[in-house]
């Protein structure tokens, strides 16, 4: 009589997933080797990014951030949806007058210096310090809370399925992003802790937006009646919760407890994205 043991399917799945992840990484590395500059009109930004989002122009807040900045600063640009990672292995990235530039914040800072833009020029030293603090908070903290909820807690992945992501792409992305949030630290918190931290981030944004510290009356944007760089960061991060975490607890907190942030997102959308519906997969008025 031959005896045998049952083999658990989990190690097999992990092995297959690891191989797929390795293949994806190698593919990105191969595609990142050379970046020929395209012939294009001078002073025109070529913005490299991925596909459209279902309810907002991108599922990436950093793509939203950089494109919103280009609109706020009124810089001519063209979108290149080539799904190609930039030299640093991420999107968005851009080409501009023979330069290849990566990272949304660094792209913005380069354009401000190169074009001598006055997007933040009217801010005082104190306001600039506050602006930098909120930008870092949005991009380096609120972002990770959204990522962890999106990939580790949300089991439905509705918006990704609406954007036609396949099962394998979802599995590989979830594996990579959950590992990233655990390394960053947010992924080690419980669901209750995550919600409390998200609420405190929203509260900080909401209270400052409603404050009278920098101007009298109701502020349209973070520093009055003119959108600045920090608005591009805050809007892009909150927009993912508002439009790409449907029926989630973070979205409910945002809508029920911080209506001024919801109004702020719609104000940014209405004032700087007249082509919003042309840049999303599922048109909506909500």
mmCIF file of C-alpha atoms in Angstrom:
data_model
loop_
_atom_site.group_PDB
_atom_site.id
_atom_site.type_symbol
_atom_site.label_atom_id
_atom_site.label_comp_id
_atom_site.label_asym_id
_atom_site.label_seq_id
_atom_site.Cartn_x
_atom_site.Cartn_y
_atom_site.Cartn_z
ATOM 1 C CA UNK A 1 0.000 0.000 0.000
ATOM 2 C CA UNK A 2 1.421 3.327 -1.070
ATOM 3 C CA UNK A 3 0.888 6.153 1.332
ATOM 4 C CA UNK A 4 0.978 9.762 0.279
ATOM 5 C CA UNK A 5 0.540 13.222 1.629
ATOM 6 C CA UNK A 6 -1.704 15.962 0.380
ATOM 7 C CA UNK A 7 0.093 18.976 -1.015
ATOM 8 C CA UNK A 8 -1.300 22.315 0.115
ATOM 9 C CA UNK A 9 -2.252 24.550 -2.840
ATOM 10 C CA UNK A 10 -0.996 27.653 -1.014
ATOM 11 C CA UNK A 11 2.766 27.181 -1.634
ATOM 12 C CA UNK A 12 2.039 26.412 -5.275
ATOM 13 C CA UNK A 13 -0.011 29.601 -5.617
ATOM 14 C CA UNK A 14 2.685 31.663 -3.903
ATOM 15 C CA UNK A 15 5.348 30.216 -6.202
ATOM 16 C CA UNK A 16 3.317 30.956 -9.339
ATOM 17 C CA UNK A 17 2.520 34.475 -8.107
ATOM 18 C CA UNK A 18 6.203 35.127 -7.323
ATOM 19 C CA UNK A 19 7.186 34.063 -10.831
ATOM 20 C CA UNK A 20 4.550 36.354 -12.336
ATOM 21 C CA UNK A 21 5.726 39.271 -10.205
ATOM 22 C CA UNK A 22 9.301 38.635 -11.332
ATOM 23 C CA UNK A 23 8.206 38.610 -14.978
ATOM 24 C CA UNK A 24 6.355 41.912 -14.509
ATOM 25 C CA UNK A 25 9.403 43.513 -12.865
ATOM 26 C CA UNK A 26 11.676 42.274 -15.639
ATOM 27 C CA UNK A 27 9.273 43.601 -18.257
ATOM 28 C CA UNK A 28 9.315 47.047 -16.634
ATOM 29 C CA UNK A 29 13.111 46.996 -16.438
ATOM 30 C CA UNK A 30 13.416 46.099 -20.102
ATOM 31 C CA UNK A 31 11.008 48.847 -21.100
ATOM 32 C CA UNK A 32 12.848 51.383 -18.965
ATOM 33 C CA UNK A 33 16.189 51.041 -20.702
ATOM 34 C CA UNK A 34 15.909 53.746 -23.347
ATOM 35 C CA UNK A 35 13.783 56.853 -23.631
ATOM 36 C CA UNK A 36 13.976 58.382 -27.089
ATOM 37 C CA UNK A 37 12.723 61.940 -27.060
ATOM 38 C CA UNK A 38 9.771 62.353 -29.396
ATOM 39 C CA UNK A 39 9.723 65.209 -31.883
ATOM 40 C CA UNK A 40 7.105 67.593 -30.570
ATOM 41 C CA UNK A 41 6.378 71.323 -30.488
ATOM 42 C CA UNK A 42 8.675 73.191 -28.140
ATOM 43 C CA UNK A 43 7.297 74.010 -24.672
ATOM 44 C CA UNK A 44 4.717 71.215 -24.951
ATOM 45 C CA UNK A 45 4.665 68.699 -22.094
ATOM 46 C CA UNK A 46 4.262 65.046 -23.072
ATOM 47 C CA UNK A 47 2.565 63.470 -20.066
ATOM 48 C CA UNK A 48 3.071 59.695 -19.949
ATOM 49 C CA UNK A 49 0.437 57.826 -18.013
ATOM 50 C CA UNK A 50 -1.835 54.789 -17.941
ATOM 51 C CA UNK A 51 -5.473 54.284 -18.853
ATOM 52 C CA UNK A 52 -8.471 56.295 -17.742
ATOM 53 C CA UNK A 53 -10.186 55.687 -14.429
ATOM 54 C CA UNK A 54 -13.867 54.746 -14.306
ATOM 55 C CA UNK A 55 -15.105 57.759 -12.308
ATOM 56 C CA UNK A 56 -12.050 60.071 -12.190
ATOM 57 C CA UNK A 57 -9.428 60.611 -14.916
ATOM 58 C CA UNK A 58 -6.982 58.165 -13.339
ATOM 59 C CA UNK A 59 -6.787 55.490 -10.667
ATOM 60 C CA UNK A 60 -3.410 56.992 -9.762
ATOM 61 C CA UNK A 61 -3.571 60.107 -7.565
ATOM 62 C CA UNK A 62 -0.134 61.185 -8.782
ATOM 63 C CA UNK A 63 -1.233 61.176 -12.405
ATOM 64 C CA UNK A 64 -4.232 63.251 -11.287
ATOM 65 C CA UNK A 65 -1.926 65.566 -9.349
ATOM 66 C CA UNK A 66 0.454 66.341 -12.208
ATOM 67 C CA UNK A 67 -2.283 66.753 -14.809
ATOM 68 C CA UNK A 68 -4.262 69.020 -12.463
ATOM 69 C CA UNK A 69 -1.134 71.134 -11.985
ATOM 70 C CA UNK A 70 -0.700 71.474 -15.761
ATOM 71 C CA UNK A 71 -4.282 72.704 -15.954
ATOM 72 C CA UNK A 72 -3.930 75.104 -13.002
ATOM 73 C CA UNK A 73 -0.684 76.523 -14.426
ATOM 74 C CA UNK A 74 -2.137 76.563 -17.966
ATOM 75 C CA UNK A 75 0.828 74.690 -19.422
ATOM 76 C CA UNK A 76 0.212 73.124 -22.864
ATOM 77 C CA UNK A 77 0.417 69.330 -22.709
ATOM 78 C CA UNK A 78 -0.462 66.153 -24.531
ATOM 79 C CA UNK A 79 -1.277 62.817 -22.908
ATOM 80 C CA UNK A 80 0.629 59.717 -23.976
ATOM 81 C CA UNK A 81 -1.198 56.605 -22.766
ATOM 82 C CA UNK A 82 1.615 54.154 -23.459
ATOM 83 C CA UNK A 83 1.510 52.345 -20.089
ATOM 84 C CA UNK A 84 5.300 52.628 -19.998
ATOM 85 C CA UNK A 85 7.024 53.121 -16.681
ATOM 86 C CA UNK A 86 9.401 56.062 -16.372
ATOM 87 C CA UNK A 87 13.149 55.782 -15.672
ATOM 88 C CA UNK A 88 12.380 55.423 -11.945
ATOM 89 C CA UNK A 89 9.899 52.606 -12.621
ATOM 90 C CA UNK A 90 6.762 54.634 -11.952
ATOM 91 C CA UNK A 91 4.131 56.797 -13.606
ATOM 92 C CA UNK A 92 3.522 59.591 -14.315
ATOM 93 C CA UNK A 93 6.614 60.882 -16.068
ATOM 94 C CA UNK A 94 7.014 63.533 -18.711
ATOM 95 C CA UNK A 95 9.084 64.765 -21.629
ATOM 96 C CA UNK A 96 9.700 68.482 -22.015
ATOM 97 C CA UNK A 97 12.036 70.225 -24.466
ATOM 98 C CA UNK A 98 14.481 67.332 -24.630
ATOM 99 C CA UNK A 99 14.271 66.443 -20.928
ATOM 100 C CA UNK A 100 12.857 63.256 -19.389
ATOM 101 C CA UNK A 101 11.523 63.964 -15.895
ATOM 102 C CA UNK A 102 10.033 61.691 -13.237
ATOM 103 C CA UNK A 103 7.997 62.050 -10.034
ATOM 104 C CA UNK A 104 4.942 64.316 -10.030
ATOM 105 C CA UNK A 105 6.345 66.731 -7.429
ATOM 106 C CA UNK A 106 9.748 67.013 -9.099
ATOM 107 C CA UNK A 107 8.067 67.557 -12.477
ATOM 108 C CA UNK A 108 6.028 70.391 -10.998
ATOM 109 C CA UNK A 109 9.037 72.003 -9.351
ATOM 110 C CA UNK A 110 11.052 71.767 -12.564
ATOM 111 C CA UNK A 111 8.312 73.451 -14.616
ATOM 112 C CA UNK A 112 7.848 76.188 -12.002
ATOM 113 C CA UNK A 113 11.560 77.013 -12.138
ATOM 114 C CA UNK A 114 11.926 76.590 -15.903
ATOM 115 C CA UNK A 115 8.878 78.699 -16.786
ATOM 116 C CA UNK A 116 9.137 81.107 -13.839
ATOM 117 C CA UNK A 117 5.549 80.323 -12.863
ATOM 118 C CA UNK A 118 3.788 82.265 -10.129
ATOM 119 C CA UNK A 119 1.519 79.445 -8.926
ATOM 120 C CA UNK A 120 2.809 79.819 -5.350
ATOM 121 C CA UNK A 121 4.642 83.118 -5.742
ATOM 122 C CA UNK A 122 1.994 85.094 -3.841
ATOM 123 C CA UNK A 123 2.332 82.936 -0.709
ATOM 124 C CA UNK A 124 4.183 84.231 2.325
ATOM 125 C CA UNK A 125 7.043 82.308 3.925
ATOM 126 C CA UNK A 126 4.651 80.976 6.561
ATOM 127 C CA UNK A 127 2.111 79.939 3.944
ATOM 128 C CA UNK A 128 4.778 78.157 1.938
ATOM 129 C CA UNK A 129 5.797 76.180 5.014
ATOM 130 C CA UNK A 130 2.192 75.185 5.686
ATOM 131 C CA UNK A 131 1.699 74.340 2.009
ATOM 132 C CA UNK A 132 4.725 72.032 1.983
ATOM 133 C CA UNK A 133 3.523 70.315 5.159
ATOM 134 C CA UNK A 134 0.055 69.607 3.752
ATOM 135 C CA UNK A 135 1.513 68.462 0.429
ATOM 136 C CA UNK A 136 3.785 65.986 2.195
ATOM 137 C CA UNK A 137 0.911 64.821 4.383
ATOM 138 C CA UNK A 138 -1.347 64.197 1.392
ATOM 139 C CA UNK A 139 1.265 62.494 -0.805
ATOM 140 C CA UNK A 140 3.214 60.576 1.829
ATOM 141 C CA UNK A 141 0.547 59.724 4.419
ATOM 142 C CA UNK A 142 -3.034 59.997 3.199
ATOM 143 C CA UNK A 143 -1.943 58.242 0.011
ATOM 144 C CA UNK A 144 -0.756 55.141 1.869
ATOM 145 C CA UNK A 145 -3.992 54.925 3.845
ATOM 146 C CA UNK A 146 -5.929 54.890 0.572
ATOM 147 C CA UNK A 147 -3.576 52.315 -0.954
ATOM 148 C CA UNK A 148 -3.892 49.979 2.009
ATOM 149 C CA UNK A 149 -7.674 50.236 2.009
ATOM 150 C CA UNK A 150 -7.820 49.770 -1.768
ATOM 151 C CA UNK A 151 -5.620 46.680 -1.922
ATOM 152 C CA UNK A 152 -5.827 44.998 1.493
ATOM 153 C CA UNK A 153 -9.258 45.806 2.933
ATOM 154 C CA UNK A 154 -11.502 46.332 -0.085
ATOM 155 C CA UNK A 155 -12.264 42.856 -1.410
ATOM 156 C CA UNK A 156 -14.523 43.902 -4.300
ATOM 157 C CA UNK A 157 -12.078 46.056 -6.328
ATOM 158 C CA UNK A 158 -15.101 47.462 -8.175
ATOM 159 C CA UNK A 159 -13.315 50.370 -9.838
ATOM 160 C CA UNK A 160 -10.466 48.208 -11.080
ATOM 161 C CA UNK A 161 -12.911 45.748 -12.572
ATOM 162 C CA UNK A 162 -14.756 48.669 -14.184
ATOM 163 C CA UNK A 163 -11.394 49.693 -15.649
ATOM 164 C CA UNK A 164 -11.086 46.177 -17.131
ATOM 165 C CA UNK A 165 -8.267 44.944 -14.931
ATOM 166 C CA UNK A 166 -7.855 41.177 -15.287
ATOM 167 C CA UNK A 167 -7.750 38.685 -12.429
ATOM 168 C CA UNK A 168 -4.000 38.169 -12.732
ATOM 169 C CA UNK A 169 -3.241 41.906 -12.846
ATOM 170 C CA UNK A 170 -5.332 42.395 -9.695
ATOM 171 C CA UNK A 171 -3.618 39.498 -7.919
ATOM 172 C CA UNK A 172 -0.101 40.681 -8.752
ATOM 173 C CA UNK A 173 -0.888 44.317 -7.867
ATOM 174 C CA UNK A 174 -2.531 43.332 -4.585
ATOM 175 C CA UNK A 175 0.505 41.238 -3.652
ATOM 176 C CA UNK A 176 2.942 44.057 -4.411
ATOM 177 C CA UNK A 177 0.901 46.847 -2.819
ATOM 178 C CA UNK A 178 0.126 44.938 0.379
ATOM 179 C CA UNK A 179 3.819 44.193 0.748
ATOM 180 C CA UNK A 180 4.583 47.888 0.159
ATOM 181 C CA UNK A 181 2.097 49.146 2.769
ATOM 182 C CA UNK A 182 3.417 46.670 5.321
ATOM 183 C CA UNK A 183 6.958 47.870 4.677
ATOM 184 C CA UNK A 184 5.813 51.506 4.905
ATOM 185 C CA UNK A 185 4.008 50.745 8.177
ATOM 186 C CA UNK A 186 0.354 51.575 7.437
ATOM 187 C CA UNK A 187 -0.270 47.953 6.481
ATOM 188 C CA UNK A 188 0.429 46.857 10.053
ATOM 189 C CA UNK A 189 -2.600 48.699 11.461
ATOM 190 C CA UNK A 190 -6.052 47.248 12.073
ATOM 191 C CA UNK A 191 -9.074 48.339 10.063
ATOM 192 C CA UNK A 192 -10.362 50.390 13.013
ATOM 193 C CA UNK A 193 -7.006 52.110 13.413
ATOM 194 C CA UNK A 194 -6.861 52.885 9.679
ATOM 195 C CA UNK A 195 -10.311 54.498 9.798
ATOM 196 C CA UNK A 196 -9.371 56.635 12.787
ATOM 197 C CA UNK A 197 -6.184 57.806 11.073
ATOM 198 C CA UNK A 198 -8.067 58.591 7.846
ATOM 199 C CA UNK A 199 -10.596 60.603 9.838
ATOM 200 C CA UNK A 200 -7.830 62.662 11.453
ATOM 201 C CA UNK A 201 -6.246 63.388 8.066
ATOM 202 C CA UNK A 202 -9.596 64.510 6.680
ATOM 203 C CA UNK A 203 -10.194 66.614 9.778
ATOM 204 C CA UNK A 204 -6.887 68.432 9.329
ATOM 205 C CA UNK A 205 -7.630 69.195 5.659
ATOM 206 C CA UNK A 206 -11.195 70.225 6.460
ATOM 207 C CA UNK A 207 -10.319 72.492 9.383
ATOM 208 C CA UNK A 208 -7.632 74.333 7.448
ATOM 209 C CA UNK A 209 -9.837 74.751 4.417
ATOM 210 C CA UNK A 210 -12.532 76.262 6.637
ATOM 211 C CA UNK A 211 -10.148 78.431 8.657
ATOM 212 C CA UNK A 212 -9.871 82.224 8.560
ATOM 213 C CA UNK A 213 -6.151 82.211 9.243
ATOM 214 C CA UNK A 214 -4.995 83.401 5.868
ATOM 215 C CA UNK A 215 -7.961 85.335 4.526
ATOM 216 C CA UNK A 216 -11.377 86.604 5.522
ATOM 217 C CA UNK A 217 -14.460 84.831 4.312
ATOM 218 C CA UNK A 218 -14.830 81.383 2.806
ATOM 219 C CA UNK A 219 -11.809 80.096 0.936
ATOM 220 C CA UNK A 220 -12.271 78.415 -2.419
ATOM 221 C CA UNK A 221 -8.907 76.717 -2.145
ATOM 222 C CA UNK A 222 -6.297 76.150 0.537
ATOM 223 C CA UNK A 223 -4.900 79.661 0.311
ATOM 224 C CA UNK A 224 -7.826 81.731 -0.833
ATOM 225 C CA UNK A 225 -9.293 82.345 -4.279
ATOM 226 C CA UNK A 226 -6.309 81.003 -6.258
ATOM 227 C CA UNK A 227 -5.450 77.324 -6.519
ATOM 228 C CA UNK A 228 -1.840 76.557 -5.628
ATOM 229 C CA UNK A 229 0.388 73.504 -5.786
ATOM 230 C CA UNK A 230 -0.930 72.057 -2.534
ATOM 231 C CA UNK A 231 -4.443 71.991 -3.998
ATOM 232 C CA UNK A 232 -3.186 69.665 -6.731
ATOM 233 C CA UNK A 233 -1.902 67.209 -4.112
ATOM 234 C CA UNK A 234 -4.862 67.329 -1.730
ATOM 235 C CA UNK A 235 -7.457 67.162 -4.497
ATOM 236 C CA UNK A 236 -5.757 64.227 -6.206
ATOM 237 C CA UNK A 237 -5.608 62.147 -3.017
ATOM 238 C CA UNK A 238 -9.108 62.920 -1.730
ATOM 239 C CA UNK A 239 -10.569 62.406 -5.204
ATOM 240 C CA UNK A 240 -9.575 58.736 -5.052
ATOM 241 C CA UNK A 241 -11.633 58.239 -1.907
ATOM 242 C CA UNK A 242 -14.550 60.261 -3.252
ATOM 243 C CA UNK A 243 -14.768 58.657 -6.692
ATOM 244 C CA UNK A 244 -12.764 55.422 -6.557
ATOM 245 C CA UNK A 245 -13.658 53.879 -3.199
ATOM 246 C CA UNK A 246 -17.420 53.477 -3.800
ATOM 247 C CA UNK A 247 -19.617 52.594 -0.814
ATOM 248 C CA UNK A 248 -16.573 52.249 1.421
ATOM 249 C CA UNK A 249 -16.232 53.376 5.015
ATOM 250 C CA UNK A 250 -13.585 56.011 4.120
ATOM 251 C CA UNK A 251 -15.935 57.411 1.476
ATOM 252 C CA UNK A 252 -18.807 57.469 3.985
ATOM 253 C CA UNK A 253 -16.642 59.325 6.508
ATOM 254 C CA UNK A 254 -15.671 61.847 3.833
ATOM 255 C CA UNK A 255 -19.235 62.465 2.655
ATOM 256 C CA UNK A 256 -20.981 62.433 6.029
ATOM 257 C CA UNK A 257 -18.451 64.189 8.257
ATOM 258 C CA UNK A 258 -16.515 66.502 5.941
ATOM 259 C CA UNK A 259 -18.896 67.969 3.351
ATOM 260 C CA UNK A 260 -16.592 70.947 2.747
ATOM 261 C CA UNK A 261 -13.954 68.540 1.381
ATOM 262 C CA UNK A 262 -16.527 67.023 -0.964
ATOM 263 C CA UNK A 263 -17.515 70.504 -2.132
ATOM 264 C CA UNK A 264 -13.828 71.359 -2.539
ATOM 265 C CA UNK A 265 -13.250 68.332 -4.794
ATOM 266 C CA UNK A 266 -16.231 69.237 -6.960
ATOM 267 C CA UNK A 267 -14.981 72.843 -7.123
ATOM 268 C CA UNK A 268 -11.554 71.698 -8.324
ATOM 269 C CA UNK A 269 -13.195 69.364 -10.822
ATOM 270 C CA UNK A 270 -15.595 72.000 -12.163
ATOM 271 C CA UNK A 271 -13.022 74.811 -12.368
ATOM 272 C CA UNK A 272 -10.036 72.948 -13.800
ATOM 273 C CA UNK A 273 -11.401 69.835 -15.475
ATOM 274 C CA UNK A 274 -13.946 70.971 -18.101
ATOM 275 C CA UNK A 275 -12.983 67.801 -19.989
ATOM 276 C CA UNK A 276 -13.608 65.530 -16.978
ATOM 277 C CA UNK A 277 -16.281 63.373 -18.631
ATOM 278 C CA UNK A 278 -14.130 62.919 -21.736
ATOM 279 C CA UNK A 279 -11.348 61.531 -19.542
ATOM 280 C CA UNK A 280 -13.268 58.927 -17.544
ATOM 281 C CA UNK A 281 -14.672 55.565 -18.545
ATOM 282 C CA UNK A 282 -18.100 55.937 -16.953
ATOM 283 C CA UNK A 283 -19.682 59.389 -17.236
ATOM 284 C CA UNK A 284 -21.491 60.572 -14.152
ATOM 285 C CA UNK A 285 -22.810 63.804 -12.665
ATOM 286 C CA UNK A 286 -22.164 62.726 -9.078
#
